[in-house]
Amino acid sequence: MPRRQGYALLIALVTGTAALAAVVAFAGSMLFSGPRAKASASAAPQSTARPPAAPAHSTGLWLATWAAAPVLGATDPNHDQDLTHRTIRNVVHTSVGGNAARITLSNLFGTRPLLVDDVTVNTRPVTFRGAPATTIGVGGKIVSDPVVVPVAADSDLVVTLRTPTARGPITVHPNSHQSSYVETEQGTWRSTVWRYLTAVDVRSTTAAGTVVALGDSLTAGTGSTTDANSRWPDVLADRMNGRYAVVNQGIGGNRILHDGIGPRALDRFRRDVLDVSGAKTVIIALGINDVQGFPQQTDPQRITDALRTMTRQAHAHGMRVVGATLMPYDGYRSWTPAQDAVRNRVNETIRAGGVFDQFLDFDREMRDPGHPYRLNPAYDCGDHLHLNDAGYQRLGSLVNPADLVRVRPSSDAL
C-alpha cells in the first residue's frame, strides 16, 4: 500500500471494527562531499532470548523494517479505570516488506512487571514462546515468536496489544508524528505516542540489511506533517527501493553527552543501533542539542570525541558509519554567537575527516545562501531550528543510497 494511502487505514481504525479488520488484512499483504574520513576498527537491560530466526524450512534474512527508541513516559493517561478493557493500537510505517514478522515489546522504564496479552500484527495472533500472553520484567524486553503474515513495504502496519495491569511509568516513544489509538469502553482516543512497541522485524528474501538513522528531533521529524511519513529517513527509505530497510531512532531533544529526553546517545547506542536486527550502516545526525540546549556544551572537542567513540563501537560490529554536520539555527531562542562558533568548530572537524567513514554536509546544503548562520527559509518550519516537509525531503535526497552500503574501509586509524 503506497505511503500516502496510510490515511485510509487510520480512518478505518477510528471508525471500524469489521472495517478495521478488512482494511488491515489488505494492508498486511543521506551529495556526500568533502574528503573521505578515515575509518577504524551500560549495562544491558534484562531481556529474554531472541527466538529462532525462522522455522528450519524457511529462507530469508531477519531485519528491522521499523523501530522507535524507547523513552520514559509518565503515568499513562487513563480514560477508563478498567484497564482490562483498554486496547492499544500502535500504527507504524514499514520500510521494507517480508513474509513473516516479529515484534519487540519493552518495559525498559517500568517499575513493575508488565503483563501483555491479546497481541496481534495486522490481526494475526502473536505468541511469546508459544503462549498468547507474556510478562516483561522491570527494565526488560521480549521478542515475539515469528508470525506468518505478509508485510508490505512502505505501508501502515497495526500492532495491537492489551496491558491489563499496567500502572505507573510507561515505556513510550512520544511525538511520533503518526496517529495511533487507544480504545476503551468509553471510546477510541487518538494518540501520537507509541506504547511499549520498539521494533518490528520482517523476514525478507530481497533486502540485504538495515540502515539506522540515529538522531534528535531533526531525525524524529519535528515540524513534519503528522501521518505524511515525510521525515527524512522515510524519504531515504523510499529511495532505497527495497534493497535496504531504514529505521528511525531519532528522539526529540536527545543529546550525545547528557541525558534529557531519552538517555544520552552514548548510552543508548548499543540498544538503538548495534542491537537492531540486520543493521549494516548507521547515519549519525546528533550534536545540535549539545550546542544549543542547557547546559550548553562549550567544548567542541567533547562532541567530536563522543562521535568518534560511537564510530569505533559501530566499526567493532562491522558497521559502516556516515555522519552529518550540524545545521544552522540563528533565530532560535537559544542561539548565541559563542555557541554558533562551537557548532562551526564541530563541523570543521567533521569535514576534515577522522570522525566518520563519510559525511553528509547538512549544514552547507540547508543554510540560507544570504545568511549562512540561518536555515534556508524554504526549509524552515518557522522556529528556525526544525524543518518543514520540504526541508526533510531535501535532507533525504542528499543521501546517496549506494554509498550507504559500500564495504567499510579496513583502516583502524580512528
Short mmCIF file of C-alpha atoms in Angstrom, two decimals, residues 24-318:
data_model
loop_
_atom_site.label_atom_id
_atom_site.label_comp_id
_atom_site.label_asym_id
_atom_site.label_seq_id
_atom_site.Cartn_x
_atom_site.Cartn_y
_atom_site.Cartn_z
CA VAL A 24 -5.74 -4.22 7.98
CA ALA A 25 -5.92 -7.56 6.26
CA PHE A 26 -5.37 -5.75 2.96
CA ALA A 27 -2.53 -3.69 4.41
CA GLY A 28 -0.75 -6.83 5.50
CA SER A 29 -0.14 -8.12 2.13
CA MET A 30 21.97 10.83 3.01
CA LEU A 31 25.74 14.66 -2.09
CA PHE A 32 28.41 13.34 0.02
CA SER A 33 31.09 15.98 -0.07
CA GLY A 34 34.44 16.80 1.37
CA PRO A 35 37.37 14.47 1.94
CA ARG A 36 36.81 10.83 2.80
CA ALA A 37 37.23 10.37 6.53
CA LYS A 38 39.46 7.63 7.91
CA ALA A 39 37.78 4.57 9.31
CA SER A 40 38.55 2.30 12.24
CA ALA A 41 38.12 -0.57 13.60
CA SER A 42 25.93 0.37 30.21
CA ALA A 43 24.70 -2.42 31.30
CA ALA A 44 22.08 -4.02 29.03
CA PRO A 45 18.59 -4.38 30.45
CA GLN A 46 17.31 -7.80 31.32
CA SER A 47 15.73 -9.37 28.28
CA THR A 48 14.58 -12.68 27.02
CA ALA A 49 16.50 -14.60 24.40
CA ARG A 50 15.60 -13.78 20.80
CA PRO A 51 13.58 -16.62 19.32
CA PRO A 52 14.89 -18.64 16.36
CA ALA A 53 15.34 -16.51 13.26
CA ALA A 54 12.82 -18.58 11.37
CA PRO A 55 11.50 -22.10 11.13
CA ALA A 56 14.12 -24.52 9.84
CA HIS A 57 12.47 -24.86 6.43
CA SER A 58 12.25 -21.12 5.76
CA THR A 59 14.67 -18.85 3.96
CA GLY A 60 15.33 -15.13 4.25
CA LEU A 61 17.03 -12.56 6.47
CA TRP A 62 15.51 -11.14 9.62
CA LEU A 63 15.89 -7.36 9.69
CA ALA A 64 14.15 -4.39 11.28
CA THR A 65 11.66 -2.68 8.98
CA TRP A 66 10.63 -0.19 11.70
CA ALA A 67 11.91 0.84 15.13
CA ALA A 68 11.37 3.55 17.72
CA ALA A 69 13.79 4.42 20.53
CA PRO A 70 12.21 3.97 23.99
CA VAL A 71 11.69 6.94 26.28
CA LEU A 72 10.38 7.23 29.83
CA GLY A 73 6.75 8.24 29.88
CA ALA A 74 4.74 9.50 32.82
CA THR A 75 1.74 7.57 34.06
CA ASP A 76 -0.35 6.69 31.04
CA PRO A 77 -3.46 8.88 30.75
CA ASN A 78 -6.28 6.52 31.61
CA HIS A 79 -9.65 7.33 30.09
CA ASP A 80 -11.11 4.15 31.55
CA GLN A 81 -10.34 2.92 35.05
CA ASP A 82 -10.85 -0.68 33.94
CA LEU A 83 -7.53 -1.38 32.22
CA THR A 84 -8.68 -4.86 31.24
CA HIS A 85 -10.84 -3.18 28.62
CA ARG A 86 -8.10 -0.94 27.20
CA THR A 87 -6.57 -1.87 23.85
CA ILE A 88 -3.52 -0.11 22.38
CA ARG A 89 -3.30 0.06 18.59
CA ASN A 90 0.21 1.15 17.57
CA VAL A 91 0.25 2.19 13.91
CA VAL A 92 3.73 2.06 12.36
CA HIS A 93 5.04 2.56 8.82
CA THR A 94 7.24 -0.10 7.25
CA SER A 95 10.31 0.49 5.10
CA VAL A 96 10.63 -2.99 3.55
CA GLY A 97 8.30 -5.94 3.40
CA GLY A 98 8.56 -9.61 4.17
CA ASN A 99 6.71 -12.89 4.52
CA ALA A 100 6.77 -13.04 8.33
CA ALA A 101 7.14 -10.63 11.24
CA ARG A 102 8.18 -10.49 14.86
CA ILE A 103 7.85 -7.63 17.34
CA THR A 104 9.84 -6.30 20.29
CA LEU A 105 7.98 -5.07 23.37
CA SER A 106 9.81 -3.12 26.08
CA ASN A 107 9.30 -2.43 29.77
CA LEU A 108 12.61 -0.55 29.97
CA PHE A 109 11.27 2.25 32.15
CA GLY A 110 8.62 0.31 34.03
CA THR A 111 8.79 -0.07 37.80
CA ARG A 112 6.78 -3.30 37.95
CA PRO A 113 6.38 -6.36 35.73
CA LEU A 114 4.23 -5.71 32.66
CA LEU A 115 1.58 -8.19 31.57
CA VAL A 116 0.80 -8.07 27.85
CA ASP A 117 -1.84 -10.19 26.17
CA ASP A 118 -4.13 -10.35 23.15
CA VAL A 119 -1.34 -9.22 20.80
CA THR A 120 -1.81 -9.14 17.02
CA VAL A 121 0.08 -7.95 13.94
CA ASN A 122 -2.39 -6.90 11.27
CA THR A 123 -4.98 -9.05 13.10
CA ARG A 124 -2.73 -12.15 13.11
CA PRO A 125 -2.25 -13.55 16.66
CA VAL A 126 1.19 -13.14 18.22
CA THR A 127 2.73 -15.58 20.70
CA PHE A 128 5.69 -15.47 23.03
CA ARG A 129 7.44 -18.81 23.44
CA GLY A 130 4.24 -20.35 22.28
CA ALA A 131 1.97 -18.54 24.75
CA PRO A 132 -0.57 -15.82 23.88
CA ALA A 133 0.47 -13.67 26.88
CA THR A 134 3.77 -12.68 28.43
CA THR A 135 5.04 -10.80 31.46
CA ILE A 136 8.00 -8.49 30.83
CA GLY A 137 10.24 -7.88 33.83
CA VAL A 138 11.23 -4.44 35.10
CA GLY A 139 13.78 -2.99 32.66
CA GLY A 140 13.30 -5.89 30.28
CA LYS A 141 12.09 -6.57 26.76
CA ILE A 142 10.84 -9.53 24.82
CA VAL A 143 10.87 -10.54 21.17
CA SER A 144 7.84 -12.43 19.93
CA ASP A 145 7.73 -15.67 18.06
CA PRO A 146 7.68 -15.29 14.27
CA VAL A 147 4.23 -14.59 12.87
CA VAL A 148 3.48 -15.79 9.35
CA VAL A 149 1.89 -12.65 7.97
CA PRO A 150 2.56 -10.81 4.70
CA VAL A 151 4.04 -7.38 5.40
CA ALA A 152 4.06 -4.86 2.56
CA ALA A 153 6.82 -2.30 2.11
CA ASP A 154 6.00 1.40 2.54
CA SER A 155 2.73 0.64 4.28
CA ASP A 156 0.99 1.10 7.59
CA LEU A 157 1.02 -1.88 9.93
CA VAL A 158 -1.02 -2.22 13.12
CA VAL A 159 0.31 -3.87 16.27
CA THR A 160 -2.48 -4.30 18.80
CA LEU A 161 -1.98 -5.26 22.43
CA ARG A 162 -3.59 -5.14 25.84
CA THR A 163 -1.80 -4.21 29.08
CA PRO A 164 -4.50 -5.10 31.62
CA THR A 165 -2.45 -4.48 34.77
CA ALA A 166 -0.26 -1.54 33.62
CA ARG A 167 0.38 1.10 36.28
CA GLY A 168 2.97 3.82 36.83
CA PRO A 169 5.71 4.92 34.41
CA ILE A 170 5.45 3.51 30.92
CA THR A 171 7.91 2.91 28.09
CA VAL A 172 6.92 5.02 25.09
CA HIS A 173 8.12 6.89 22.07
CA PRO A 174 6.47 10.35 22.14
CA ASN A 175 5.87 12.82 19.31
CA SER A 176 5.72 10.06 16.76
CA HIS A 177 4.10 12.21 14.04
CA GLN A 178 1.90 9.19 13.41
CA SER A 179 -1.64 8.58 14.62
CA SER A 180 -2.11 5.57 16.86
CA TYR A 181 -5.13 4.77 19.01
CA VAL A 182 -6.18 3.71 22.48
CA GLU A 183 -9.56 2.03 22.71
CA THR A 184 -11.55 1.87 25.93
CA GLU A 185 -15.14 1.17 26.80
CA GLN A 186 -15.69 4.93 26.63
CA GLY A 187 -14.48 5.23 23.05
CA THR A 188 -11.42 5.47 20.83
CA TRP A 189 -8.72 8.03 21.56
CA ARG A 190 -6.19 9.25 19.02
CA SER A 191 -2.57 9.37 20.21
CA THR A 192 0.81 10.34 18.76
CA VAL A 193 2.64 8.09 21.22
CA TRP A 194 3.85 4.57 20.51
CA ARG A 195 3.44 2.48 23.66
CA TYR A 196 5.73 -0.44 24.59
CA LEU A 197 6.44 -1.36 20.95
CA THR A 198 10.07 -0.65 19.98
CA ALA A 199 10.71 -2.74 16.84
CA VAL A 200 9.09 -4.70 14.05
CA ASP A 201 11.34 -7.17 12.23
CA VAL A 202 10.44 -8.88 8.97
CA ARG A 203 11.83 -11.92 7.24
CA SER A 204 12.90 -10.68 3.81
CA THR A 205 14.23 -12.57 0.83
CA THR A 206 15.10 -9.40 -1.09
CA ALA A 207 16.51 -6.77 1.31
CA ALA A 208 20.15 -7.07 2.39
CA GLY A 209 20.11 -5.26 5.73
CA THR A 210 19.01 -2.22 7.71
CA VAL A 211 20.23 1.37 7.79
CA VAL A 212 19.78 3.00 11.22
CA ALA A 213 19.22 6.77 11.44
CA LEU A 214 20.35 7.91 14.91
CA GLY A 215 19.37 11.45 15.75
CA ASP A 216 17.31 14.01 17.60
CA SER A 217 14.14 15.91 16.70
CA LEU A 218 15.52 16.69 13.25
CA THR A 219 15.58 12.95 12.59
CA ALA A 220 12.38 12.19 14.50
CA GLY A 221 10.62 14.73 12.27
CA THR A 222 9.61 17.72 14.38
CA GLY A 223 7.87 20.16 12.06
CA SER A 224 6.73 17.47 9.63
CA THR A 225 3.11 16.73 8.83
CA THR A 226 1.50 14.09 11.00
CA ASP A 227 0.71 10.87 9.12
CA ALA A 228 2.50 12.06 5.96
CA ASN A 229 5.61 9.93 6.66
CA SER A 230 7.75 12.82 5.47
CA ARG A 231 10.65 12.57 7.92
CA TRP A 232 14.00 12.36 6.12
CA PRO A 233 14.52 8.66 6.99
CA ASP A 234 11.12 7.99 5.35
CA VAL A 235 12.31 9.77 2.22
CA LEU A 236 15.52 7.75 2.28
CA ALA A 237 13.59 4.50 2.71
CA ASP A 238 11.65 5.25 -0.48
CA ARG A 239 14.89 5.88 -2.35
CA MET A 240 16.41 2.56 -1.21
CA ASN A 241 13.77 0.78 -3.35
CA GLY A 242 13.54 -2.19 -1.00
CA ARG A 243 17.25 -3.01 -1.12
CA TYR A 244 17.76 -1.94 2.49
CA ALA A 245 15.39 -1.17 5.32
CA VAL A 246 15.65 2.18 7.08
CA VAL A 247 14.67 2.65 10.72
CA ASN A 248 14.34 5.95 12.58
CA GLN A 249 15.96 6.06 16.02
CA GLY A 250 15.56 9.81 16.48
CA ILE A 251 14.41 11.21 19.83
CA GLY A 252 13.29 14.83 20.06
CA GLY A 253 15.63 16.73 22.41
CA ASN A 254 18.18 13.93 22.53
CA ARG A 255 21.83 14.75 23.21
CA ILE A 256 25.16 13.00 22.89
CA LEU A 257 26.72 13.91 26.23
CA HIS A 258 23.83 14.49 28.65
CA ASP A 259 20.65 12.66 29.47
CA GLY A 260 17.49 14.60 28.72
CA ILE A 261 14.61 13.39 26.63
CA GLY A 262 15.77 9.82 26.49
CA PRO A 263 19.15 8.53 27.59
CA ARG A 264 22.15 10.25 26.04
CA ALA A 265 23.26 8.81 22.71
CA LEU A 266 26.49 7.41 24.15
CA ASP A 267 24.43 5.23 26.46
CA ARG A 268 21.69 4.19 24.06
CA PHE A 269 23.97 3.47 21.12
CA ARG A 270 24.19 -0.27 21.70
CA ARG A 271 20.48 -0.79 22.19
CA ASP A 272 19.25 1.61 19.50
CA VAL A 273 21.90 0.90 16.84
CA LEU A 274 24.12 -2.13 17.39
CA ASP A 275 21.30 -4.40 18.52
CA VAL A 276 18.95 -3.52 15.65
CA SER A 277 18.22 -6.61 13.56
CA GLY A 278 20.18 -6.62 10.31
CA ALA A 279 21.93 -3.29 10.99
CA LYS A 280 24.71 -2.69 8.45
CA THR A 281 25.06 1.13 8.38
CA VAL A 282 24.34 3.92 10.84
CA ILE A 283 23.78 7.57 9.95
CA ILE A 284 24.58 9.76 12.98
CA ALA A 285 22.89 13.18 12.96
CA LEU A 286 23.42 14.40 16.51
CA GLY A 287 25.05 17.26 18.41
CA ILE A 288 22.90 20.35 17.90
CA ASN A 289 21.19 19.88 21.27
CA ASP A 290 24.57 19.63 22.98
CA VAL A 291 25.39 23.00 21.41
CA GLN A 292 22.11 24.85 21.93
CA GLY A 293 20.45 23.04 24.84
CA PHE A 294 21.07 23.75 28.51
CA PRO A 295 23.59 23.09 29.89
CA GLN A 296 25.28 24.20 26.69
CA GLN A 297 28.44 22.39 25.69
CA THR A 298 31.23 24.92 25.11
CA ASP A 299 34.00 22.49 24.15
CA PRO A 300 33.55 21.24 20.57
CA GLN A 301 36.16 18.54 21.09
CA ARG A 302 33.98 16.76 23.65
CA ILE A 303 31.28 16.45 21.00
CA THR A 304 33.60 15.19 18.25
CA ASP A 305 35.36 12.80 20.63
CA ALA A 306 31.99 11.30 21.53
CA LEU A 307 31.11 10.96 17.85
CA ARG A 308 34.40 9.10 17.32
CA THR A 309 33.55 6.80 20.23
CA MET A 310 30.27 5.79 18.59
CA THR A 311 32.07 5.29 15.28
CA ARG A 312 34.56 2.92 16.91
CA GLN A 313 31.76 0.97 18.54
CA ALA A 314 29.99 0.58 15.22
CA HIS A 315 33.21 -0.49 13.48
CA ALA A 316 33.73 -3.17 16.12
CA HIS A 317 30.42 -4.61 14.91
CA GLY A 318 31.39 -4.39 11.25
#
